[in-house]
Amino acid sequence: MLFSTPLITGYSLLVTGLFGLVMGSFLNCLAWRLTHGESVLRGRSHCISCGHVLAARDLVPVLSWLFTRGRCRYCHERIPARYPLTELLCAALYLSVVVRYDLTLETVEMLVFASTLLVLSLTDLDECIIPNSCIAVAVAARALYGLALLATGSLPAGFDIVSAVGYYVGTAVGVLVALIALALVMDRVLGRDSIGGGDVKLLAAAALYFGGSQLLLVVFVSCVLGIVFGLARMGSGDEADDAETVDSEAVDEEAPERVDPHAFPWGPSIALACWFCMLFGEQLVGMYLGLFAL
């Protein structure tokens, strides 16, 4: 449907891009509030430096930051470039998902998942926290997608919903148990925290979306990205700034526990790997398995 006519394609992509910019602004605010103990349901947007409530013209994605030259109109403190960059990234995420999945129910599901991945990446980068609420939203989106398929009669012919649910849930539970066991062993061997609890839950949630074979691709890509990001942080000397960071444990309210100063957030690497798998996982796994076909 998306590519039925050039007009529909152009209009759909334009709306998607604008929606992604707006959502990027919202998700950035949501991530900040999650890490600073503010309500995500009440209160207007405000400057993080002076606390002044922002007017409508201060909230236009990307353009507001450009027009004010990256500074608050009220206190003139510098606004990090992360804000417009996140808005642009969210727009790119949304466009890539819509192009990949067309205008379908699966697109809505993957947009919600991509949004939660963006939020937890920001919270993990800021405070090394992957909120339980992000994991819950990802799981709920997957469950609602399955219910929507049932309600609309959109299940493929011959599709066994019971077997599918058993496969994905079983895979998620198996991944959760295996990673917890691995983390306990590694913690004992290394004498310090190894895999954060939030990372474990995120990979288990990813198993609900991708199943076993594609999850292996997620783990592989996230490990490669994690190594690259870790080396980049070491090369920039950021490890000295991590002495007061916390583990990627999925906690929302309690004070975080101090961990190894050389630890780094793995959540963004997992999130990028999930996005990569959204776009290319099925094709790559199919090509790989095809190498063994007779």
XYZ file of C-alpha atoms in Angstrom:
294
model
C 0.000 0.000 0.000
C 2.824 2.422 0.871
C 4.288 2.184 -2.615
C 0.991 1.944 -4.510
C 1.378 5.451 -5.967
C 4.103 8.125 -5.717
C 1.604 10.494 -4.054
C 0.728 8.045 -1.290
C 4.396 7.188 -0.804
C 5.481 10.811 -0.519
C 2.596 11.791 1.749
C 3.048 8.771 4.040
C 6.785 9.298 4.402
C 6.332 13.034 5.055
C 3.769 12.396 7.801
C 5.945 9.645 9.254
C 9.018 11.883 9.332
C 7.162 14.754 11.009
C 5.581 12.382 13.491
C 8.998 10.932 14.233
C 10.413 14.410 14.943
C 7.576 15.181 17.365
C 7.883 11.801 19.058
C 11.645 12.243 19.312
C 11.092 15.428 21.318
C 8.557 13.671 23.540
C 10.689 10.568 24.084
C 13.723 12.681 24.950
C 11.661 14.479 27.595
C 10.296 11.145 28.809
C 13.791 9.693 29.213
C 14.951 12.760 31.151
C 11.975 12.566 33.511
C 12.486 8.857 34.115
C 16.079 9.443 35.208
C 15.304 12.532 37.304
C 12.296 11.283 39.234
C 9.730 13.574 37.606
C 6.220 12.471 36.714
C 5.817 11.414 33.112
C 2.086 12.180 33.197
C 1.989 15.608 34.854
C 3.823 18.874 34.438
C 4.723 20.943 31.396
C 8.047 20.872 29.597
C 10.636 23.147 31.160
C 14.253 24.197 30.801
C 16.504 21.713 32.596
C 18.772 24.563 33.717
C 16.449 27.307 35.010
C 13.178 25.387 35.236
C 11.230 27.968 33.193
C 8.132 26.511 31.521
C 8.680 26.356 27.763
C 6.319 28.057 25.332
C 4.989 26.415 22.188
C 7.625 28.093 20.027
C 10.335 26.528 22.217
C 9.068 23.027 21.474
C 9.231 22.861 17.677
C 11.501 19.887 16.926
C 14.955 20.809 15.599
C 13.880 24.298 14.458
C 13.535 25.719 17.983
C 17.073 24.610 18.794
C 18.404 26.113 15.560
C 16.573 29.439 15.946
C 17.832 29.915 19.514
C 21.338 28.788 18.491
C 21.223 25.978 21.001
C 20.482 28.150 24.036
C 17.537 28.626 26.393
C 15.579 31.820 25.607
C 15.157 32.542 29.303
C 18.463 31.762 31.049
C 20.655 31.538 27.920
C 22.251 28.302 29.116
C 23.435 26.013 26.353
C 21.006 23.266 25.286
C 22.831 20.023 24.410
C 22.870 19.065 20.727
C 21.553 15.692 21.871
C 17.994 17.072 21.708
C 17.775 17.843 17.969
C 19.936 14.810 17.186
C 17.532 12.550 19.074
C 14.587 14.073 17.227
C 16.278 13.435 13.882
C 17.231 9.911 14.953
C 13.656 9.137 15.943
C 12.409 10.392 12.573
C 14.944 8.146 10.826
C 13.872 5.176 12.971
C 10.219 5.703 12.169
C 10.873 6.122 8.449
C 12.975 2.957 8.312
C 10.281 0.938 10.079
C 7.494 2.216 7.823
C 9.533 1.525 4.677
C 10.330 -1.972 5.928
C 6.872 -3.029 7.159
C 4.559 -0.866 5.029
C 1.312 0.485 6.526
C 0.372 -2.549 8.617
C -0.380 -3.566 12.187
C 3.173 -4.848 12.451
C 4.398 -1.342 11.681
C 2.556 0.013 14.721
C 4.019 -2.741 16.888
C 7.553 -2.074 15.684
C 7.183 1.690 16.074
C 6.249 1.199 19.720
C 9.180 -1.175 20.196
C 11.556 1.258 18.476
C 10.299 4.058 20.735
C 10.978 2.041 23.881
C 14.438 1.162 22.564
C 15.204 4.854 22.058
C 14.017 5.800 25.551
C 15.944 3.057 27.338
C 19.052 3.884 25.312
C 18.896 7.468 26.541
C 18.318 6.473 30.172
C 21.106 3.904 30.002
C 23.528 6.441 28.539
C 22.584 9.036 31.147
C 22.328 6.984 34.332
C 23.063 3.365 33.346
C 19.431 2.515 34.050
C 17.019 0.501 31.911
C 13.587 1.224 33.444
C 11.243 -1.686 34.048
C 8.504 0.441 32.479
C 10.292 0.331 29.102
C 10.491 -3.450 29.221
C 6.822 -3.645 30.225
C 5.748 -1.441 27.302
C 7.757 -3.553 24.840
C 6.174 -6.767 26.143
C 2.686 -5.224 26.149
C 3.090 -4.034 22.551
C 3.987 -7.554 21.454
C 1.009 -9.047 23.288
C -1.423 -6.439 21.912
C -0.152 -7.088 18.392
C -1.007 -10.757 18.734
C -4.457 -9.925 20.107
C -5.040 -7.456 17.260
C -4.231 -10.143 14.700
C -6.739 -12.450 16.347
C -9.428 -9.761 16.566
C -9.068 -8.711 12.926
C -8.667 -12.227 11.561
C -5.310 -11.292 10.046
C -3.475 -14.468 10.982
C -1.811 -16.199 7.999
C -3.544 -19.290 6.673
C -2.530 -22.362 8.636
C -0.887 -20.260 11.341
C -1.039 -21.908 14.772
C -1.298 -19.125 17.336
C -0.844 -21.504 20.282
C 2.401 -22.908 18.899
C 3.651 -19.419 18.046
C 2.945 -18.071 21.532
C 4.600 -21.118 23.076
C 7.666 -20.679 20.878
C 8.221 -16.978 21.548
C 7.354 -17.081 25.249
C 9.413 -20.227 25.726
C 12.359 -18.605 23.956
C 12.062 -15.472 26.111
C 11.922 -17.469 29.340
C 14.827 -19.649 28.218
C 16.917 -16.585 27.375
C 16.070 -15.002 30.724
C 17.068 -18.096 32.708
C 20.224 -18.698 30.653
C 21.430 -15.100 30.959
C 20.747 -14.959 34.693
C 22.761 -18.150 35.153
C 25.546 -16.783 32.954
C 25.584 -13.496 34.872
C 25.839 -15.298 38.219
C 28.766 -17.390 36.983
C 30.555 -14.397 35.455
C 29.982 -12.326 38.588
C 31.626 -15.065 40.653
C 34.551 -15.504 38.239
C 35.212 -11.790 37.713
C 34.495 -10.787 41.288
C 32.237 -7.945 40.142
C 28.969 -7.287 38.338
C 29.075 -8.449 34.733
C 25.711 -8.326 32.899
C 23.198 -5.799 34.166
C 19.714 -6.977 35.084
C 18.189 -4.466 32.693
C 20.250 -5.858 29.824
C 19.056 -9.377 30.638
C 15.415 -8.291 30.630
C 15.877 -6.363 27.389
C 17.301 -9.407 25.604
C 14.444 -11.536 26.935
C 11.964 -8.981 25.584
C 13.787 -9.016 22.242
C 13.294 -12.794 22.143
C 9.522 -12.185 22.131
C 9.924 -10.222 18.909
C 12.596 -12.134 17.047
C 12.568 -15.719 18.305
C 15.658 -17.851 18.773
C 17.454 -17.656 15.427
C 17.209 -13.898 14.984
C 18.010 -13.333 18.655
C 21.413 -14.888 18.043
C 21.955 -12.173 15.442
C 20.876 -9.527 17.977
C 23.359 -10.844 20.553
C 26.184 -11.026 17.996
C 25.613 -7.511 16.656
C 25.160 -6.040 20.147
C 28.414 -7.643 21.333
C 30.307 -6.214 18.369
C 28.790 -2.772 18.922
C 29.456 -3.020 22.662
C 33.132 -3.740 22.043
C 33.387 -0.833 19.593
C 31.652 1.579 21.979
C 33.729 0.337 24.907
C 36.983 0.875 23.039
C 35.799 4.312 21.946
C 35.029 5.284 25.551
C 38.407 4.019 26.705
C 40.142 5.916 23.936
C 38.371 9.150 24.867
C 39.207 8.742 28.553
C 35.555 8.615 29.610
C 36.147 5.689 31.921
C 37.379 8.072 34.574
C 33.982 9.724 34.548
C 32.190 6.453 35.185
C 33.220 6.019 38.814
C 29.825 7.174 39.985
C 27.714 5.385 37.382
C 25.331 2.577 38.163
C 24.680 -0.829 36.704
C 22.157 -1.284 33.901
C 19.712 -2.730 36.420
C 16.061 -2.175 35.601
C 15.085 -0.075 38.623
C 12.801 2.912 38.727
C 12.699 4.267 42.245
C 15.461 2.932 44.477
C 18.920 4.449 44.788
C 21.277 2.707 42.366
C 24.106 0.492 43.464
C 27.713 1.501 42.771
C 29.598 -0.771 40.404
C 32.886 -1.142 38.581
C 34.025 2.268 37.265
C 35.057 0.615 33.976
C 31.535 -0.656 33.285
C 29.664 0.864 30.361
C 25.993 0.791 29.311
C 25.227 -2.119 26.971
C 21.582 -1.145 26.459
C 22.178 1.187 23.473
C 24.176 -1.544 21.700
C 21.340 -4.025 22.230
C 18.824 -1.434 21.048
C 20.795 -0.761 17.847
C 21.086 -4.498 17.252
C 17.312 -4.875 17.676
C 16.724 -2.088 15.152
C 19.146 -3.766 12.746
C 17.291 -7.049 13.191
C 13.937 -5.316 12.610
C 15.128 -4.207 9.205
C 17.379 -7.038 8.047
C 17.197 -9.919 10.524
C 14.696 -12.101 8.713
C 16.491 -11.756 5.385
C 19.982 -12.344 6.807
C 18.941 -15.382 8.829
C 17.095 -16.761 5.790
C 20.186 -16.284 3.611
C 22.393 -17.945 6.230
C 20.115 -20.950 6.640
C 19.848 -21.182 2.862
C 23.566 -21.960 2.702
C 22.831 -25.292 4.359
C 19.861 -26.178 2.148
C 20.428 -29.070 -0.233
